[in-house]
């Protein structure tokens, strides 16, 4: 693989012409040894001296300008996926402080997620009460919208492994629903609608669109095992309120990322495997893949008219969105816009006009006009490719794009380890033949190999053009070493001026794929629960007791600093114990924990919250149940005894 030169001032404005499409040999290298070589080369280069200065900076920025001093609060929340940790993370900007990890698809013994009965019910259990899945892979978090901007109600996140969608309440920043999508594997891209296209009175997200990346036999019951040509993928529309799938659409190819239009009319997904290949060489065999657009109103009309089928045990109606079934544009449910080979990432500009689809294996971004796709659906333009209005060469390995409010797009270049800033209108002019159009206006080095990049409020019509985050896949020499696994590097870039300025490195634990930067005034959290939210609450310390029903025992318990409602409780060997704990403290942040040695019980109860656990007691003896969460000067004394009789 050719080594990429340090960008010079001339390269800032002219993309080297030699960077054409990567040839097949280079592509093979990219997917295997070549990519790791590229990474290694980068490392030795950076080890030979100090960390590279930011190419786009004229002088070192005044970092103090961005400092958040002790006692000050940050300007933005960033909600970040946690990758194969299965969680969602909340950090804040510009400081980069990590405030919270929200367990979603994973087990977390601080909060008791996956341990308490309530969380297990959300995660899903087998008939015997054990968790159905306790692994997850979160890639994309997106909050709910009202009229094109965040409404602070929910956020949605995917689980790529098991094909599940989770909803997180933003007032408590806790997961409250998880749904497994039928007939889906590799659920990757996710995006809520930005306004409801059918019922204008609701005027907010009522749907979340979920793309599946892995094509499978349908249903996946043992048929067509080794016949990948018969496998296919489904895009699923999930209802925000019920979290049930409303419908699914069969598409050609594999879906990667999802973007939704601001008018609620279209959903699109970039596809890197239109070949339907099962190995990577097959997935790179054609020169062009596609960005598929779904016409939401037409699909919902087709469903209403009963033009649907079902797959296997699923009752969810499915429509046929394949090319073969949608040759007449004026009735088509889908439109496949050809884009250069193996694109990654698709994002819509805050003015709602353009989708930027990144080239990945092509050094280009493809700009698709929303209006032109609508024109295709009306039969006004014949070739879907005519919806492409620009295809600027921007650098090697473009993955994801983000926007400011001044007409610029910022694309991550994985192979170049850079962010490139380019002008949308100039790119359109250049595509029309204007040789003087200045498309690329700035580049900045990031450290190293960026994946997603995102701007403050950039996925909304309120994009403010202040900050860009580059979530880099490799940090190498940027932090003190912590063993073989390095943290990732989330870099904060000031994009408010002409030149991008790198202003902060934040280490992040593997592995954020995507984040969303939300203005702090949008998020309104509650600090205390209401006891009435919990039907099983133990409403008074006087209600503390042990109730027996055969071998099933229920322990009713309260907590109030620095004591539990019972100093001891008795059960018998062989019992199945359900313990319900209500925290009676009303003071903000006065959380208690509850742990039982040798029984895998560990969870917290926040002020006025109730949680329960169910477990077997098999060994007679004394078990000190203790508070795990520092709550009071007498926190260590906050204990109770579980006495298990022989
Ligand atoms: Cu990592 Cu959005 Cu899953 Cu690109 S995806 S980097
Ligand atoms: Cu209660 Cu610590
Ligand atoms: Ca391909």
XYZ file of C-alpha atoms and ligand atoms in Angstrom:
655
model
C 0.000 0.000 0.000
C 1.363 3.412 -0.831
C 2.361 5.469 2.136
C 0.460 8.688 2.334
C 2.569 11.801 2.368
C 2.324 14.444 4.998
C -0.232 16.895 3.700
C 1.328 20.027 2.340
C -0.299 23.395 1.975
C -0.991 22.646 -1.675
C -2.687 19.404 -0.757
C -4.966 21.374 1.444
C -6.692 22.645 -1.631
C -5.891 20.041 -4.274
C -6.515 16.371 -3.815
C -3.715 14.449 -5.500
C -4.909 12.997 -8.758
C -2.954 9.799 -8.228
C -5.433 8.723 -5.621
C -7.799 6.992 -7.917
C -9.777 3.949 -7.021
C -7.681 1.442 -5.163
C -6.866 -1.462 -7.469
C -7.867 -4.999 -6.666
C -4.462 -5.948 -5.248
C -4.527 -2.969 -2.931
C -8.061 -3.842 -1.895
C -6.995 -7.358 -0.953
C -4.165 -5.853 1.077
C -6.510 -3.376 2.681
C -8.692 -6.110 4.026
C -5.780 -8.109 5.406
C -2.117 -7.650 6.101
C -1.864 -4.377 4.215
C -4.089 -2.591 6.643
C -2.093 -3.660 9.660
C 1.073 -2.662 7.794
C -0.382 0.754 7.311
C -1.066 0.991 10.987
C 2.437 -0.153 11.926
C 4.065 2.285 9.546
C 2.120 5.054 11.131
C 3.261 3.972 14.559
C 7.009 3.916 13.879
C 6.648 7.253 12.181
C 5.057 8.795 15.218
C 7.435 7.100 17.632
C 10.403 8.734 15.950
C 9.415 12.074 17.359
C 6.831 13.964 19.260
C 3.180 13.604 18.336
C 2.439 15.186 15.000
C 1.177 18.742 15.157
C -2.217 19.425 13.701
C -1.742 20.132 10.010
C -4.577 22.590 9.832
C -3.452 24.738 12.722
C -1.502 27.888 12.072
C -0.201 27.982 15.617
C -0.925 26.029 18.763
C -4.464 26.885 19.794
C -5.093 28.597 23.083
C -6.176 25.460 24.902
C -7.152 27.324 28.053
C -10.097 28.795 26.158
C -11.710 25.372 26.133
C -10.968 24.392 29.706
C -13.825 23.591 32.010
C -12.601 24.745 35.364
C -13.452 23.071 38.678
C -17.030 23.930 39.503
C -17.939 24.821 35.912
C -20.292 22.779 33.775
C -19.844 21.571 30.219
C -21.782 22.810 27.193
C -22.751 19.511 25.581
C -23.665 15.956 26.334
C -22.191 13.296 24.093
C -24.016 9.987 23.920
C -21.704 7.338 22.667
C -22.095 3.702 21.760
C -19.940 1.246 23.667
C -19.328 -1.259 20.872
C -18.812 -4.798 22.080
C -19.089 -3.704 25.720
C -22.816 -3.670 24.961
C -23.402 -0.373 26.768
C -24.057 3.311 26.050
C -21.847 6.037 27.491
C -22.518 9.583 28.461
C -19.705 12.039 28.400
C -19.591 15.795 28.218
C -17.854 18.415 26.110
C -15.592 20.187 25.826
C -13.989 18.592 28.901
C -14.349 14.993 27.699
C -15.324 13.839 31.200
C -17.089 10.497 31.310
C -20.211 10.879 33.457
C -22.072 7.662 33.083
C -22.087 4.202 31.588
C -25.593 3.011 30.829
C -25.763 -0.781 30.795
C -28.049 -1.998 28.032
C -27.219 -5.398 26.555
C -24.525 -6.263 29.109
C -24.517 -7.305 32.754
C -23.452 -4.582 35.172
C -22.981 -5.376 38.841
C -22.883 -1.748 39.949
C -26.459 -1.022 38.951
C -27.560 -4.647 39.047
C -28.451 -4.625 35.348
C -28.971 -8.235 34.322
C -29.193 -9.189 38.012
C -32.439 -7.583 39.206
C -35.780 -9.024 38.102
C -36.825 -5.725 36.527
C -33.735 -5.461 34.311
C -33.898 -9.145 33.377
C -37.458 -8.669 32.246
C -36.335 -5.846 29.945
C -33.354 -7.805 28.648
C -35.448 -10.922 28.021
C -35.384 -14.275 29.790
C -35.721 -17.960 29.028
C -38.694 -19.840 30.558
C -36.500 -20.744 33.555
C -35.839 -17.064 34.301
C -32.235 -16.995 33.096
C -31.141 -14.265 30.680
C -31.652 -15.094 27.033
C -28.616 -13.025 25.960
C -26.042 -11.168 27.996
C -23.784 -9.960 25.221
C -24.306 -7.025 22.899
C -22.576 -4.826 20.351
C -23.815 -1.236 20.242
C -22.802 0.942 17.279
C -25.201 3.804 16.850
C -27.119 5.913 19.330
C -29.733 8.374 18.136
C -32.153 10.402 20.241
C -35.807 10.918 19.352
C -36.739 14.002 17.328
C -39.439 16.617 17.306
C -39.553 18.754 14.197
C -36.017 18.048 13.075
C -34.219 18.377 16.366
C -33.766 16.421 19.577
C -36.699 16.421 21.982
C -34.829 14.895 24.941
C -37.265 12.014 25.381
C -35.476 8.849 24.315
C -32.470 7.499 22.624
C -32.298 4.332 20.590
C -29.381 1.989 20.169
C -28.742 -1.154 18.151
C -27.359 -4.530 19.168
C -25.547 -5.861 16.149
C -24.992 -9.355 17.551
C -28.510 -10.463 18.376
C -30.507 -8.050 16.227
C -32.073 -6.108 19.099
C -33.081 -2.479 19.509
C -33.040 -0.785 22.900
C -34.769 2.365 24.067
C -33.134 4.495 26.752
C -35.140 7.100 28.666
C -33.259 10.351 28.667
C -34.855 11.605 31.893
C -33.286 8.786 33.918
C -30.666 7.674 31.384
C -31.712 4.091 31.895
C -32.805 1.489 29.389
C -36.531 0.755 29.574
C -37.220 -1.499 26.583
C -35.416 -4.012 24.405
C -36.950 -5.699 21.364
C -35.523 -8.543 19.332
C -36.193 -8.007 15.626
C -37.537 -11.011 13.731
C -35.472 -12.545 10.923
C -32.586 -10.125 11.355
C -28.870 -10.686 11.835
C -26.203 -8.004 12.073
C -28.577 -5.119 12.855
C -26.203 -2.220 12.286
C -27.644 1.101 11.116
C -30.425 2.732 13.116
C -32.188 6.081 12.815
C -35.479 7.511 14.102
C -37.621 9.538 11.725
C -37.086 13.253 12.157
C -40.753 14.031 11.782
C -43.786 11.899 11.299
C -44.738 11.862 7.626
C -48.284 10.638 8.109
C -49.732 12.153 11.245
C -48.565 15.769 11.290
C -50.281 16.382 14.628
C -47.792 14.136 16.371
C -44.924 15.853 14.624
C -42.182 13.812 16.211
C -40.390 10.526 15.883
C -42.839 7.676 15.968
C -40.660 5.255 14.050
C -37.138 3.942 14.260
C -35.612 2.363 11.172
C -33.253 -0.553 11.581
C -31.066 -1.965 8.828
C -29.696 -5.489 8.776
C -26.215 -6.033 7.521
C -25.979 -9.817 7.334
C -28.124 -11.578 4.752
C -29.535 -14.880 5.980
C -31.859 -17.640 4.790
C -35.465 -16.568 5.414
C -36.609 -17.998 7.687
C -33.282 -19.045 9.122
C -34.378 -22.552 10.094
C -31.796 -24.719 8.376
C -32.905 -24.177 4.800
C -30.589 -22.766 2.120
C -27.653 -23.129 4.486
C -24.913 -22.947 1.908
C -26.794 -21.081 -0.790
C -25.972 -17.403 -0.063
C -27.689 -16.293 -3.268
C -30.988 -17.098 -1.584
C -30.208 -15.177 1.609
C -31.640 -11.688 2.027
C -31.889 -8.730 4.413
C -34.791 -6.819 5.937
C -35.120 -3.211 6.952
C -37.350 -3.023 10.029
C -39.584 -0.123 11.063
C -40.123 -0.124 14.838
C -42.824 1.847 16.640
C -41.270 4.242 19.163
C -44.033 3.899 21.758
C -44.718 0.169 21.723
C -41.224 -0.758 20.561
C -42.865 -3.406 18.371
C -41.887 -3.838 14.718
C -44.512 -2.260 12.436
C -43.246 -3.609 9.127
C -40.227 -4.909 7.312
C -38.936 -4.375 3.789
C -36.950 -6.946 1.850
C -34.009 -5.368 0.054
C -31.240 -6.461 -2.276
C -27.770 -6.233 -0.768
C -26.662 -5.651 2.828
C -27.520 -2.498 4.753
C -24.795 -0.659 6.605
C -25.723 2.782 8.000
C -29.155 4.414 8.009
C -30.153 8.046 7.461
C -33.629 9.571 7.519
C -34.784 12.678 5.687
C -35.996 15.801 7.485
C -39.378 15.687 5.763
C -40.062 12.123 6.880
C -40.375 10.865 3.313
C -37.243 8.796 2.787
C -35.018 6.386 4.664
C -31.733 5.432 3.113
C -28.964 2.963 3.698
C -25.555 2.566 2.141
C -24.732 -0.920 0.934
C -21.264 -2.349 0.529
C -22.266 -5.872 -0.378
C -24.692 -5.514 -3.255
C -22.920 -8.562 -4.611
C -24.497 -10.665 -1.863
C -21.069 -12.200 -1.357
C -20.182 -14.477 1.531
C -16.422 -13.759 1.549
C -14.707 -10.391 1.299
C -13.326 -10.888 -2.214
C -16.878 -11.426 -3.449
C -18.081 -8.363 -1.543
C -15.603 -6.205 -3.489
C -16.187 -7.679 -6.911
C -18.347 -4.981 -8.512
C -17.269 -1.393 -9.144
C -20.427 0.119 -7.792
C -22.573 -0.660 -4.824
C -25.635 1.343 -3.880
C -27.415 3.632 -1.529
C -30.956 2.307 -1.238
C -33.818 4.747 -0.559
C -37.111 3.578 0.906
C -40.284 5.512 0.224
C -41.960 5.407 3.634
C -45.444 6.554 2.599
C -45.611 4.080 -0.280
C -44.454 1.199 1.896
C -47.060 2.024 4.546
C -49.751 2.300 1.865
C -48.711 -1.106 0.490
C -48.944 -2.585 3.998
C -52.367 -0.993 4.519
C -53.484 -2.453 1.187
C -52.375 -5.889 2.316
C -49.602 -6.181 -0.276
C -47.330 -7.947 2.167
C -46.218 -11.376 3.289
C -44.785 -12.845 6.470
C -41.691 -14.912 7.156
C -41.636 -17.985 9.391
C -43.218 -17.491 12.820
C -43.116 -13.712 12.571
C -46.403 -11.835 12.207
C -44.695 -8.650 11.032
C -45.825 -7.706 7.503
C -43.026 -7.694 4.929
C -43.025 -5.832 1.604
C -40.796 -6.586 -1.358
C -38.308 -3.788 -1.929
C -35.986 -5.655 -4.277
C -34.934 -4.153 -7.616
C -36.823 -6.822 -9.547
C -40.113 -5.966 -7.836
C -39.690 -2.192 -8.188
C -38.904 -1.473 -11.822
C -41.665 1.137 -12.253
C -40.445 4.267 -10.483
C -43.934 5.738 -10.091
C -45.036 2.838 -7.909
C -41.637 1.738 -6.585
C -41.105 1.285 -2.866
C -37.330 1.574 -3.213
C -34.730 3.346 -5.316
C -31.153 2.069 -5.628
C -28.687 4.877 -6.335
C -25.333 3.503 -7.545
C -22.293 4.697 -5.571
C -18.617 3.704 -5.794
C -17.614 0.366 -4.424
C -18.074 -0.595 -0.766
C -19.253 2.702 0.723
C -19.376 3.188 4.481
C -21.560 5.717 6.187
C -24.362 7.924 4.997
C -25.403 11.207 6.604
C -27.864 13.916 5.657
C -27.007 17.624 5.704
C -28.821 19.750 8.319
C -30.685 21.664 5.587
C -32.188 18.346 4.529
C -30.909 18.632 0.959
C -28.065 16.157 0.570
C -26.962 12.717 1.633
C -23.199 12.237 1.849
C -22.187 8.656 1.297
C -18.527 7.872 1.953
C -16.377 5.930 -0.468
C -14.295 3.760 1.902
C -12.546 1.957 -0.978
C -12.936 4.939 -3.296
C -11.261 8.243 -2.367
C -14.568 10.023 -2.898
C -17.730 11.044 -1.157
C -20.954 10.781 -3.121
C -23.467 13.561 -2.665
C -27.039 12.549 -3.436
C -29.758 15.197 -3.671
C -32.891 14.440 -1.646
C -35.096 16.278 -4.122
C -33.729 14.301 -7.063
C -34.478 10.994 -5.395
C -38.051 12.234 -4.900
C -38.068 13.205 -8.597
C -37.027 9.680 -9.521
C -39.964 8.321 -7.511
C -42.219 10.683 -9.485
C -40.809 9.394 -12.773
C -39.206 12.759 -13.651
C -35.694 11.388 -13.901
C -34.952 8.008 -15.421
C -31.603 6.940 -14.035
C -31.229 6.838 -10.220
C -27.572 7.714 -10.751
C -28.775 11.153 -11.869
C -29.631 11.869 -8.245
C -25.879 12.124 -7.638
C -24.925 15.809 -7.695
C -21.265 15.609 -6.654
C -18.509 13.093 -6.150
C -15.469 14.955 -4.878
C -12.132 13.247 -4.337
C -11.347 13.908 -0.705
C -8.722 11.392 0.421
C -8.125 7.773 1.291
C -10.562 5.650 3.216
C -13.463 8.062 3.754
C -15.858 6.572 6.339
C -18.275 9.023 7.930
C -19.381 12.591 7.328
C -20.706 15.341 9.555
C -21.909 18.860 8.850
C -21.738 22.377 10.211
C -24.245 25.185 9.637
C -22.120 26.962 7.021
C -22.272 24.514 4.127
C -19.220 22.434 4.991
C -18.921 18.724 5.338
C -16.282 17.002 7.493
C -15.330 13.489 6.503
C -13.139 11.034 8.396
C -10.350 9.491 6.320
C -9.453 6.190 7.897
C -6.374 5.442 5.803
C -5.065 8.998 5.699
C -5.704 9.485 9.453
C -7.199 12.852 8.669
C -10.363 14.854 8.772
C -11.089 16.656 5.527
C -13.281 19.736 5.389
C -14.998 20.267 2.061
C -17.550 22.658 0.660
C -20.832 21.207 -0.523
C -21.785 23.848 -3.087
C -18.239 23.883 -4.499
C -18.354 20.109 -4.871
C -21.580 20.406 -6.839
C -20.049 23.070 -9.084
C -16.921 20.987 -9.646
C -19.106 18.034 -10.597
C -20.771 20.260 -13.175
C -17.346 21.016 -14.653
C -16.274 24.169 -12.828
C -12.497 23.704 -12.579
C -12.045 26.716 -10.305
C -14.318 25.390 -7.578
C -12.422 25.009 -4.305
C -13.854 21.843 -2.859
C -11.395 20.778 -0.182
C -10.581 23.705 2.071
C -8.773 22.152 5.021
C -7.314 18.939 6.397
C -6.192 18.038 9.877
C -4.277 15.014 11.153
C -5.952 12.888 13.781
C -4.370 10.171 15.870
C -5.061 7.654 14.367
C -7.401 6.008 11.852
C -10.701 7.769 12.510
C -13.991 5.896 12.265
C -16.995 8.055 12.980
C -16.817 11.802 13.104
C -19.656 13.982 14.315
C -20.399 17.632 14.873
C -22.201 19.393 17.692
C -25.953 19.101 16.998
C -24.885 18.085 13.481
C -27.579 15.444 12.991
C -30.272 18.056 13.532
C -31.459 21.194 11.777
C -29.859 23.062 14.699
C -26.302 22.124 13.689
C -24.170 24.838 15.292
C -20.767 24.318 13.691
C -18.795 24.585 16.921
C -17.171 21.223 17.537
C -16.234 18.088 15.668
C -15.323 14.834 17.387
C -13.132 12.305 15.709
C -13.540 8.842 17.210
C -10.248 7.234 16.318
C -9.804 3.510 16.199
C -6.150 3.546 17.267
C -4.467 5.728 19.890
C -0.980 4.146 19.863
C 1.396 6.700 21.403
C -1.169 9.256 22.561
C -1.639 7.884 26.073
C 0.440 6.112 28.709
C 0.453 2.420 27.826
C -1.919 0.169 29.728
C -0.940 -3.209 28.346
C -1.788 -4.797 25.024
C -5.201 -3.173 24.757
C -4.917 0.537 24.119
C -7.773 2.927 24.705
C -9.323 4.600 21.691
C -8.799 8.312 21.178
C -11.704 10.691 20.901
C -10.340 13.986 19.604
C -12.103 17.288 19.937
C -11.685 19.733 17.080
C -12.823 23.341 17.032
C -14.499 23.887 13.653
C -15.853 27.356 14.296
C -13.131 29.035 12.228
C -11.724 28.594 8.752
C -9.058 26.171 9.951
C -9.834 23.195 12.103
C -8.068 23.206 15.457
C -7.317 20.089 17.454
C -7.972 21.009 21.064
C -8.341 17.892 23.178
C -7.591 14.164 23.352
C -9.993 12.098 25.422
C -9.205 8.454 26.017
C -12.204 6.226 25.539
C -12.640 2.600 26.357
C -13.283 0.256 23.442
C -15.184 0.852 21.400
C -17.217 3.864 20.478
C -18.452 3.732 16.902
C -20.719 6.689 16.874
C -21.733 9.463 19.184
C -24.217 12.269 19.217
C -23.433 15.712 20.568
C -26.462 17.291 22.236
C -26.800 20.807 23.658
C -27.153 20.581 27.409
C -30.421 22.528 27.631
C -32.198 19.761 25.693
C -31.582 17.172 28.384
C -33.819 17.394 31.447
C -33.258 14.623 33.936
C -35.168 13.681 37.043
C -33.112 13.259 40.176
C -35.471 11.218 42.341
C -37.939 8.483 41.496
C -41.503 8.418 42.697
C -42.399 5.441 44.870
C -45.648 5.161 42.906
C -43.661 4.272 39.780
C -43.099 0.857 41.330
C -46.150 -1.359 41.922
C -44.118 -3.639 44.208
C -42.742 -0.828 46.404
C -42.398 -1.553 50.126
C -44.137 1.639 51.125
C -43.292 1.787 54.812
C -40.439 0.466 56.934
C -43.243 -1.114 59.010
C -44.069 -3.328 56.010
C -40.701 -5.075 56.242
C -41.331 -8.816 56.684
C -40.721 -12.321 55.382
C -43.641 -14.085 53.688
C -43.574 -17.782 52.947
C -45.540 -19.693 50.334
C -44.202 -23.260 50.360
C -40.589 -23.070 49.211
C -41.095 -19.591 47.807
C -40.158 -16.822 50.168
C -40.592 -13.078 49.695
C -38.492 -10.673 51.736
C -39.857 -7.103 51.948
C -37.120 -4.649 52.833
C -36.492 -0.916 52.952
C -33.370 1.188 53.130
C -32.869 4.532 54.794
C -29.410 5.767 55.652
C -27.714 4.206 57.509
C -29.937 1.153 58.029
C -32.014 -1.437 56.269
C -35.579 -2.002 57.525
C -34.634 -5.383 59.058
C -31.361 -6.134 60.802
C -31.809 -9.819 59.942
C -34.197 -12.147 58.116
C -34.550 -15.923 58.192
C -34.964 -18.301 55.263
C -34.490 -22.053 54.864
C -32.097 -24.106 52.773
C -33.752 -24.954 49.434
C -35.910 -21.804 49.374
C -36.360 -19.637 46.320
C -36.059 -16.137 47.750
C -37.423 -12.978 46.172
C -36.108 -9.884 47.896
C -37.796 -6.551 47.246
C -35.930 -3.444 48.340
C -37.354 0.078 48.379
C -35.091 3.015 49.095
C -36.943 5.481 51.314
C -34.319 8.192 51.166
C -35.560 11.269 49.373
C -32.326 13.171 49.131
C -30.896 13.550 45.642
C -27.989 11.192 45.020
C -28.645 9.170 48.188
C -28.294 5.754 46.638
C -27.818 2.517 48.547
C -26.402 -0.761 47.357
C -27.311 -4.294 48.336
C -24.962 -7.243 48.074
C -25.338 -10.789 49.367
C -22.117 -12.779 49.586
C -21.980 -16.105 47.728
C -25.276 -15.502 45.910
C -24.280 -13.217 43.033
C -26.571 -10.500 44.281
C -25.365 -6.923 43.805
C -27.437 -3.901 42.825
C -28.248 -0.332 43.799
C -31.489 1.431 44.640
C -31.699 5.154 43.893
C -33.826 7.528 46.013
C -37.470 6.310 46.135
C -36.675 3.416 43.778
C -37.670 -0.235 44.194
C -35.799 -3.213 42.801
C -36.100 -6.945 43.354
C -33.953 -10.041 42.947
C -34.800 -13.733 42.977
C -32.275 -16.392 43.949
C -31.919 -19.862 45.454
C -30.456 -20.461 48.913
C -28.723 -23.842 49.090
C -26.150 -23.482 51.853
C -27.095 -22.933 55.496
C -25.176 -20.202 57.260
C -24.924 -16.486 57.945
C -24.635 -14.088 55.031
C -23.984 -10.418 55.735
C -25.994 -8.340 53.318
C -24.296 -4.979 53.089
C -24.636 -1.625 51.445
C -22.195 -1.335 48.536
C -22.738 2.328 47.728
C -21.091 4.890 49.984
C -24.073 6.727 51.443
C -23.419 7.953 54.949
C -20.795 8.214 57.680
C -22.194 4.881 58.904
C -22.207 3.313 55.432
C -19.974 0.465 56.587
C -22.381 -0.218 59.437
C -25.323 -0.434 57.027
C -25.827 -4.194 57.079
C -28.395 -6.907 57.547
C -27.983 -10.665 58.083
C -29.527 -13.348 55.937
C -29.806 -16.407 58.181
C -30.197 -19.590 56.184
C -31.473 -22.421 58.378
C -30.505 -26.030 57.637
Cu -18.059 1.499 13.356
Cu -21.016 3.265 12.407
Cu -20.754 0.345 13.141
Cu -18.440 3.164 10.934
S -19.676 1.789 12.153
S -16.666 3.347 12.166
Cu -26.250 2.718 52.319
Cu -23.999 2.740 51.870
Ca -19.238 -4.278 -2.854
